[in-house]
Coordinates of C-alpha atoms in Angstrom, one line a residue:
M20 CA 0.1 0.0 0.1
T21 CA 1.6 3.4 -1.0
A22 CA 0.4 6.9 -0.8
A23 CA -0.9 8.5 -4.0
A24 CA 0.9 10.7 -6.0
S25 CA -2.0 13.0 -6.4
A26 CA -2.5 13.4 -2.7
P27 CA -3.6 16.9 -1.7
T28 CA -1.2 19.2 0.4
I29 CA -2.1 19.0 3.9
A30 CA -1.8 21.5 6.5
A31 CA -2.2 21.5 10.6
I32 CA -1.0 23.2 13.6
A33 CA 2.1 20.7 15.1
T34 CA 2.4 22.2 18.4
A35 CA -0.2 22.6 21.4
I36 CA -2.1 25.9 21.7
V37 CA -1.9 27.3 25.1
P38 CA -3.3 30.6 25.4
Q39 CA -0.8 33.5 26.5
Q40 CA 1.7 30.5 27.2
G41 CA 2.9 29.1 24.1
S42 CA 6.2 30.7 23.3
V43 CA 6.6 29.2 19.9
G44 CA 4.3 27.4 17.5
I45 CA 4.7 25.3 14.4
V46 CA 2.2 24.8 11.3
R47 CA 3.2 22.2 9.1
L48 CA 2.5 21.4 5.3
S49 CA 3.2 18.4 3.6
G50 CA 2.8 17.4 0.0
A51 CA 3.7 18.5 -3.4
D52 CA 2.4 22.1 -3.1
S53 CA 4.1 23.0 0.4
L54 CA 7.1 24.9 -1.1
A55 CA 4.7 27.0 -3.4
I56 CA 2.5 28.0 -0.6
A57 CA 5.6 28.7 1.4
R58 CA 6.6 31.2 -1.1
T59 CA 3.3 32.8 -1.3
L60 CA 3.3 33.5 2.5
F61 CA 6.8 33.8 3.4
H62 CA 9.2 36.7 2.4
A63 CA 12.9 36.1 3.2
P64 CA 14.9 39.5 3.2
G65 CA 18.1 39.7 1.6
A66 CA 19.8 37.0 -0.5
Q67 CA 18.8 34.2 1.8
P68 CA 18.8 30.7 -0.4
W69 CA 15.8 28.8 -0.4
E70 CA 17.4 25.5 0.2
S71 CA 16.5 22.0 1.6
H72 CA 16.9 21.7 5.6
R73 CA 18.1 25.2 5.8
V74 CA 16.4 27.6 8.1
L75 CA 15.2 30.8 6.7
Y76 CA 14.3 34.2 8.5
G77 CA 11.4 36.4 7.3
L78 CA 8.0 37.7 7.6
I79 CA 4.6 36.1 7.0
R80 CA 2.2 38.0 5.3
D81 CA -1.4 37.8 3.9
P82 CA -1.0 37.4 0.2
Q83 CA -4.3 39.2 -0.8
T84 CA -3.6 42.3 1.5
Q85 CA 0.2 42.1 2.3
E86 CA -0.6 42.4 5.8
L87 CA 1.8 41.4 8.2
V88 CA 0.9 38.3 10.2
D89 CA 4.2 37.4 12.1
E90 CA 7.9 37.4 12.2
G91 CA 9.3 34.0 12.3
L92 CA 11.3 31.1 10.8
L93 CA 10.5 28.9 7.8
L94 CA 12.0 25.4 7.3
W95 CA 11.8 23.3 4.0
M96 CA 12.5 19.7 3.9
Q97 CA 12.5 18.5 0.4
A98 CA 11.2 14.7 -0.4
P99 CA 12.3 12.3 0.2
R100 CA 14.1 13.4 3.3
S101 CA 11.3 14.3 5.4
Y102 CA 9.0 12.9 8.1
T103 CA 6.3 11.9 5.2
R104 CA 9.0 11.4 2.3
E105 CA 7.1 14.4 0.9
D106 CA 8.0 18.0 0.5
V107 CA 7.2 19.6 4.0
V108 CA 7.5 23.0 5.3
E109 CA 7.0 24.5 8.9
F110 CA 6.4 27.9 9.7
H111 CA 8.2 28.5 13.1
C112 CA 6.2 31.4 14.4
H113 CA 5.1 33.1 17.9
G114 CA 3.0 30.8 20.0
G115 CA -0.7 31.4 21.6
M116 CA -3.6 31.0 19.5
M117 CA -4.3 33.8 17.0
V118 CA -1.0 33.7 15.2
V119 CA -0.9 30.0 14.5
Q120 CA -4.5 30.1 13.7
R121 CA -4.2 32.8 11.2
I122 CA -0.9 31.1 9.7
L123 CA -3.1 28.0 9.3
Q124 CA -6.0 29.6 7.6
L125 CA -3.6 31.5 5.2
C126 CA -2.2 27.9 4.2
L127 CA -5.7 26.9 3.4
G128 CA -6.5 29.6 1.8
A129 CA -3.4 29.1 -0.6
G130 CA -4.5 25.7 -1.9
A131 CA -3.8 23.2 1.3
T132 CA -6.4 20.8 2.9
L133 CA -6.6 20.5 6.6
A134 CA -5.0 17.5 7.6
Q135 CA -7.0 14.7 9.7
P136 CA -5.9 13.5 12.8
G137 CA -2.6 11.4 12.3
E138 CA -2.4 12.1 8.9
F139 CA 1.1 13.0 8.8
T140 CA 2.3 9.8 10.1
L141 CA -0.1 7.9 8.1
R142 CA 1.8 9.4 4.9
A143 CA 5.1 8.5 6.4
F144 CA 3.7 4.9 6.8
L145 CA 2.1 4.7 3.4
N146 CA 5.4 6.1 2.0
G147 CA 7.5 3.3 3.6
R148 CA 9.4 5.8 6.1
I149 CA 8.1 4.0 9.1
D150 CA 6.1 0.6 9.7
L151 CA 3.0 0.2 11.5
T152 CA 4.9 -0.4 14.9
Q153 CA 6.9 2.6 14.6
A154 CA 3.7 4.8 13.7
E155 CA 1.9 3.4 17.1
S156 CA 5.2 4.2 18.9
I157 CA 5.0 7.7 18.0
A158 CA 1.5 8.2 19.4
D159 CA 2.9 6.3 22.7
L160 CA 5.8 8.7 22.8
V161 CA 3.5 11.7 22.3
G162 CA 1.2 10.3 25.1
A163 CA 3.7 9.1 27.4
Q164 CA 3.0 9.8 31.2
S165 CA 6.2 8.7 32.7
P166 CA 10.2 8.5 31.5
Q167 CA 9.8 4.5 31.4
A168 CA 6.7 5.0 29.0
A169 CA 8.7 7.3 26.8
Q170 CA 11.8 4.9 26.8
T171 CA 9.5 2.0 25.9
A172 CA 7.9 4.1 22.9
L173 CA 11.3 5.1 21.7
A174 CA 12.4 1.3 21.6
G175 CA 9.4 0.7 19.3
L176 CA 10.3 3.8 17.5
Q177 CA 13.6 2.4 16.7
G178 CA 12.4 -0.8 15.4
K179 CA 13.0 -3.3 18.4
L180 CA 9.6 -4.7 18.2
A181 CA 9.2 -4.6 14.5
Q182 CA 12.7 -6.7 14.1
P183 CA 11.5 -9.6 15.8
I184 CA 8.1 -9.8 14.3
G185 CA 9.4 -9.4 10.8
Q186 CA 12.0 -12.2 11.7
M187 CA 9.1 -14.4 12.9
R188 CA 7.1 -13.7 9.9
S189 CA 10.0 -14.4 7.5
A190 CA 10.7 -17.9 9.3
C191 CA 6.8 -18.7 8.9
L192 CA 7.1 -17.8 5.4
D193 CA 10.1 -20.0 4.9
L194 CA 8.5 -22.9 6.6
L195 CA 5.4 -22.4 4.3
A196 CA 7.4 -22.5 1.2
E197 CA 9.0 -25.5 2.2
V198 CA 5.7 -27.4 3.0
E199 CA 4.0 -26.0 -0.3
A200 CA 7.3 -27.3 -2.2
Y201 CA 6.7 -30.8 -0.7
I202 CA 2.8 -30.7 -1.9
D203 CA 4.1 -29.9 -5.1
F204 CA 7.4 -31.9 -5.8
E205 CA 6.9 -35.0 -3.2
D206 CA 8.0 -37.4 -5.6
D207 CA 11.4 -35.5 -6.0
L208 CA 12.3 -34.5 -2.6
P209 CA 13.4 -36.7 0.5
P210 CA 10.9 -37.2 3.2
L211 CA 9.9 -34.3 5.0
D212 CA 11.3 -34.2 8.5
E213 CA 8.2 -33.6 10.8
A214 CA 10.1 -33.4 14.0
A215 CA 12.2 -30.6 12.6
V216 CA 8.9 -28.6 11.4
V217 CA 7.7 -29.3 14.9
R218 CA 10.5 -28.0 16.7
R219 CA 10.6 -24.8 14.4
V220 CA 7.0 -24.0 15.1
G221 CA 7.7 -24.8 18.8
E222 CA 10.7 -22.2 18.9
L223 CA 8.3 -19.4 16.8
L224 CA 5.6 -20.1 19.7
A225 CA 8.0 -19.3 22.5
Q226 CA 9.1 -16.2 20.9
V227 CA 5.4 -15.1 20.5
Q228 CA 4.6 -16.0 24.2
Q229 CA 7.6 -14.0 25.2
I230 CA 6.6 -10.7 23.4
L231 CA 2.8 -11.6 24.4
A232 CA 4.1 -11.0 28.2
T233 CA 5.0 -7.7 27.5
A234 CA 1.1 -6.7 27.0
D235 CA 0.5 -6.0 30.6
R236 CA 3.2 -3.9 31.2
G237 CA 2.6 -1.9 28.1
Q238 CA -1.1 -1.4 29.0
L239 CA 0.1 -0.1 32.7
L240 CA 2.5 2.3 31.0
R241 CA -0.1 3.9 28.4
T242 CA -3.0 3.9 30.6
G243 CA -1.5 4.1 34.3
L244 CA -2.8 2.5 37.3
K245 CA -6.0 4.0 39.1
V246 CA -5.7 3.3 42.8
A247 CA -8.4 4.4 45.5
I248 CA -7.6 5.1 49.2
V249 CA -10.4 3.9 51.1
G250 CA -11.5 3.3 54.7
Q251 CA -13.6 4.8 57.7
P252 CA -12.9 8.5 58.3
N253 CA -10.0 9.6 60.7
V254 CA -7.7 6.8 59.6
G255 CA -5.3 9.1 57.9
K256 CA -6.3 8.6 54.2
S257 CA -5.5 12.1 53.5
S258 CA -2.2 12.4 55.4
L259 CA -1.4 9.2 53.3
L260 CA -2.1 11.2 50.2
N261 CA -0.1 14.1 51.3
A262 CA 2.8 12.1 52.4
W263 CA 2.8 10.0 49.2
S264 CA 2.7 12.8 46.7
R265 CA 4.8 15.2 48.9
S266 CA 2.2 18.1 48.9
D267 CA -1.0 19.3 50.7
R268 CA -3.5 18.1 48.4
A269 CA -5.8 17.1 51.2
I270 CA -6.8 18.7 54.2
V271 CA -6.0 17.0 57.4
T272 CA -7.6 17.5 60.7
D273 CA -8.4 15.2 63.7
L274 CA -12.3 15.6 63.0
P275 CA -13.6 12.7 61.2
G276 CA -15.4 13.5 57.8
T277 CA -13.2 16.4 57.0
T278 CA -12.8 14.9 53.1
R279 CA -15.9 15.6 51.4
D280 CA -14.8 14.7 47.7
V281 CA -12.4 12.5 46.1
V282 CA -9.3 14.4 45.9
E283 CA -6.8 13.2 43.0
S284 CA -3.0 13.0 42.7
Q285 CA -0.8 11.9 39.8
L286 CA 2.2 10.1 40.8
V287 CA 4.9 7.8 39.0
V288 CA 5.7 4.3 40.8
A289 CA 8.5 2.3 39.5
G290 CA 7.9 3.9 35.9
I291 CA 3.9 3.3 36.2
P292 CA 1.7 6.4 36.0
V293 CA -0.5 6.2 38.9
Q294 CA -3.6 8.2 39.6
V295 CA -4.4 8.2 43.5
L296 CA -7.9 8.9 44.6
D297 CA -8.2 9.9 48.2
T298 CA -11.8 9.4 49.2
A299 CA -14.3 10.4 51.8
G300 CA -14.4 8.0 54.8
I301 CA -16.9 5.8 54.4
R302 CA -19.8 5.7 57.3
D303 CA -23.4 6.1 57.8
T304 CA -24.2 9.7 58.5
G305 CA -26.8 12.3 58.4
D306 CA -24.9 14.9 56.9
V307 CA -26.2 15.5 53.3
V308 CA -22.9 16.7 51.4
E309 CA -20.8 14.0 53.4
Q310 CA -23.5 11.3 52.0
L311 CA -22.4 12.6 48.7
G312 CA -18.9 12.4 49.4
V313 CA -19.2 8.6 50.6
A314 CA -21.4 7.7 47.5
R315 CA -18.4 9.2 45.3
S316 CA -16.1 7.1 47.5
R317 CA -17.9 3.9 46.8
Q318 CA -17.8 4.7 43.2
A319 CA -14.0 5.5 43.0
A320 CA -13.5 2.2 44.7
Q321 CA -15.7 0.4 42.1
Q322 CA -13.4 2.1 39.4
A323 CA -10.2 1.6 40.7
D324 CA -7.6 -0.9 39.5
L325 CA -6.1 -1.3 43.2
V326 CA -7.5 -0.4 46.7
L327 CA -5.4 0.7 49.4
F328 CA -7.8 0.0 52.4
T329 CA -6.6 2.1 55.3
V330 CA -7.1 1.2 58.7
D331 CA -6.1 2.8 62.1
A332 CA -3.4 0.4 63.5
T333 CA -4.4 1.5 67.1
Q334 CA -8.1 0.4 66.8
G335 CA -7.3 -2.8 64.7
W336 CA -9.7 -4.6 62.4
T337 CA -13.3 -3.4 63.4
A338 CA -16.5 -4.6 62.2
A339 CA -17.1 -1.4 60.4
D340 CA -13.9 -2.1 58.5
Q341 CA -15.2 -5.6 57.1
A342 CA -18.4 -3.9 56.2
I343 CA -16.6 -1.7 54.1
Y344 CA -14.1 -4.6 52.8
G345 CA -17.1 -6.5 51.7
E346 CA -17.9 -3.6 49.2
V347 CA -14.3 -3.2 47.8
N348 CA -12.8 -6.8 47.8
H349 CA -13.8 -7.4 44.0
R350 CA -10.5 -5.4 43.3
P351 CA -7.0 -6.3 44.5
V352 CA -6.6 -4.8 48.1
I353 CA -3.5 -3.8 49.9
L354 CA -4.2 -3.1 53.7
V355 CA -2.5 0.0 54.9
R356 CA -2.0 -0.1 58.8
N357 CA -1.6 3.6 59.3
K358 CA -0.6 5.5 62.5
I359 CA 2.1 2.5 63.7
D360 CA 3.9 5.6 65.6
L361 CA 1.1 5.7 68.0
L362 CA 1.3 1.9 68.7
A363 CA 3.3 0.9 72.1
T364 CA 5.0 -1.5 69.7
T365 CA 5.0 -2.1 65.9
A366 CA 5.2 -5.7 66.2
A367 CA 1.5 -5.9 66.8
P368 CA 0.0 -9.0 65.1
L369 CA -1.2 -8.9 61.7
S370 CA -3.7 -11.4 62.0
A371 CA -5.8 -9.8 64.7
S372 CA -6.0 -6.9 67.2
P373 CA -6.9 -7.1 70.7
G374 CA -10.3 -6.9 71.6
T375 CA -11.8 -7.4 68.0
P376 CA -13.1 -10.8 67.1
E377 CA -12.5 -10.0 63.4
P378 CA -9.3 -11.2 61.9
Y379 CA -7.6 -9.5 58.8
P380 CA -9.0 -11.0 55.6
G381 CA -6.9 -13.8 54.2
D382 CA -7.1 -12.8 50.5
L383 CA -5.3 -9.5 50.6
A384 CA -2.7 -8.7 48.1
G385 CA -0.5 -7.3 50.7
V386 CA -0.3 -5.8 54.0
V387 CA 1.9 -2.5 54.7
A388 CA 2.4 -0.9 58.0
L389 CA 3.3 2.9 58.0
A390 CA 3.2 6.3 59.6
A391 CA 1.8 8.9 56.9
A392 CA 2.0 11.6 59.3
L393 CA 5.6 11.2 59.6
N394 CA 6.2 10.1 56.1
E395 CA 7.3 6.8 57.2
G396 CA 6.6 3.6 55.0
I397 CA 6.1 5.0 51.8
D398 CA 8.7 3.2 50.2
R399 CA 7.1 0.0 51.7
L400 CA 3.8 0.9 50.1
E401 CA 5.2 1.3 46.8
A402 CA 7.1 -2.0 46.9
A403 CA 3.5 -3.6 48.0
I404 CA 2.1 -1.8 44.8
V405 CA 4.7 -2.9 42.3
A406 CA 4.7 -6.4 43.7
T407 CA 0.7 -6.7 43.4
V408 CA 0.8 -5.3 39.9
H409 CA 3.5 -8.1 38.7
Q410 CA 1.9 -10.7 41.0
G411 CA 1.0 -13.8 38.7
S412 CA 2.4 -12.0 35.5
V413 CA 4.9 -13.6 33.0
E414 CA 8.1 -11.2 33.0
A415 CA 9.4 -10.9 29.5
A416 CA 13.2 -11.0 30.2
N417 CA 15.3 -8.8 27.9
L418 CA 12.8 -6.8 26.4
D419 CA 12.5 -3.3 26.6
F420 CA 9.8 -2.5 24.5
A421 CA 6.1 -3.5 25.3
I422 CA 2.9 -4.1 23.0
N423 CA -0.3 -2.7 22.7
Q424 CA -3.6 -4.0 22.7
R425 CA -4.1 -4.4 18.8
Q426 CA -0.6 -5.9 18.8
A427 CA -1.6 -8.2 21.4
A428 CA -4.7 -9.4 19.5
A429 CA -2.8 -10.2 16.6
L430 CA -0.1 -12.0 18.3
S431 CA -2.8 -14.2 20.0
L432 CA -4.1 -15.1 16.5
A433 CA -0.4 -15.9 15.4
R434 CA 0.2 -18.0 18.5
Q435 CA -3.3 -19.9 17.7
G436 CA -2.4 -20.5 14.2
L437 CA 1.3 -22.1 15.2
E438 CA -0.8 -24.1 17.9
Q439 CA -3.0 -25.3 15.3
V440 CA -0.2 -26.4 13.1
Q441 CA 1.4 -28.2 16.1
G442 CA -2.3 -30.0 16.3
T443 CA -2.4 -30.7 12.8
I444 CA 0.9 -32.3 12.7
A445 CA 0.2 -34.6 15.7
A446 CA -2.8 -35.6 14.4
G447 CA -1.1 -36.7 11.0
L448 CA -3.3 -34.8 8.8
P449 CA -2.4 -33.6 5.0
L450 CA 0.1 -31.2 4.5
D451 CA -2.0 -29.0 2.7
L452 CA -4.1 -28.4 6.1
W453 CA -0.7 -27.3 7.7
T454 CA -0.4 -24.4 5.1
I455 CA -3.7 -22.9 6.1
D456 CA -2.8 -22.3 9.7
L457 CA 0.5 -21.2 8.8
R458 CA -1.1 -18.4 6.5
G459 CA -3.0 -17.6 9.4
A460 CA 0.0 -16.9 11.5
I461 CA 1.6 -15.1 8.8
Q462 CA -1.4 -12.9 7.9
A463 CA -1.6 -12.2 12.1
L464 CA 2.0 -11.0 12.2
G465 CA 1.8 -8.8 8.9
E466 CA -0.9 -7.2 10.9
I467 CA 1.4 -5.9 13.5
T468 CA 3.8 -4.3 11.2
G469 CA 1.5 -3.3 8.4
E470 CA 2.3 -5.8 5.8
S471 CA -1.5 -7.1 6.0
L472 CA -3.9 -4.4 6.7
T473 CA -7.2 -3.0 5.2
E474 CA -8.0 0.6 4.9
S475 CA -10.7 0.6 7.5
M476 CA -8.2 -0.8 10.0
L477 CA -5.7 1.9 9.1
D478 CA -8.4 4.7 9.6
R479 CA -9.0 3.1 12.7
I480 CA -5.4 3.3 14.2
F481 CA -4.7 6.7 13.1
S482 CA -7.9 8.5 14.0
R483 CA -6.7 8.3 17.6
F484 CA -3.5 10.4 16.7
C485 CA -3.5 14.1 17.3
I486 CA -4.1 16.3 14.5
G487 CA -0.6 17.7 13.2
K488 CA 1.2 14.4 13.8

């Protein structure tokens, strides 16, 4: 699939528009008419040469009225040495809203078409500059919420996912060609070594499984983890949020019921973006405002990926805690024993508290003791969160990339096809049935890098990009 030679020249704002804050804005053009449009709008004083990959200084004017729009820079990148492998022009102007919008409108008035979301990157893919895994990595890099997410996206952009996928697809194609040769020329060839075929398919399956194991990590890096701090009033939930976020996001007093609404904070734990929700204490109350806060707390707990069930270590596990736990234990729960600094000894039993018949639940994901008011124990809490996230997951060794959901679905189809090849061989079925499942695996692997894609699938993928990228 290649881009049509007659594709229109497209234009879009390539930088975020922040009113009264953006210092520099970029308007980007791509297509055969880019340079002609640039010459219409941009006036470079003196004898500055219009050369590819050379920055020009000048004035941007309305070609109809010659009204000055801005003073800025222009960069022309001649095909194929550009992001899209088409002629690309960038106007580097003053930021904000009005100037970049005005320049974009002038480009459209001069014959350009407004770019669709992701259309620049789509053209880069269609023109063979990048494959589909690299295109998706660009979107991941733009949306990265942590340094680790950015590094993972960069690994994909450098082809570290495309390379093993391409090698596996080539191995499947070689195997398919070998099997088809035996079908067509069976009388002229020695017997097929079925054991060798089984071994090669097994090796491919192992590689597929290793890459599939990065899916959960990729999902976490891209979307992050939503964590709700839940518990009775006055157990130190807000103190925990403040200590963890190193800020005074939540009001802390000795009065129960101070927090009336869900308070959010964005953190990064072991490279994973974490959205922390400090919720109102859950209890029966006649206060109408507090009732609304309690309802929102329950909703936050229902939507969270992980619950930090916070209790007062000096009070132990109470019947009220047990009742709340019954509402939130559909999610992984880490028990946070707060206020251990107020205990006579921090060696209090984890299984039960004096004077209360209710033991701590046995299905907890972890138990952490800390003193939020003293900022003590946050490191243990983060270690417990990381252990819970990775509990039961397959760690992918020596891989610094992570696949997304679309890629994971295609890899699962490839795995299914290879497993069916193994089953077909074990059942002693004819060679032509082997080829059907091999082709299915090849098709699925090709969908990951873009060799096997429909136009509707491309539209769906690139529609999630921002305009201007």
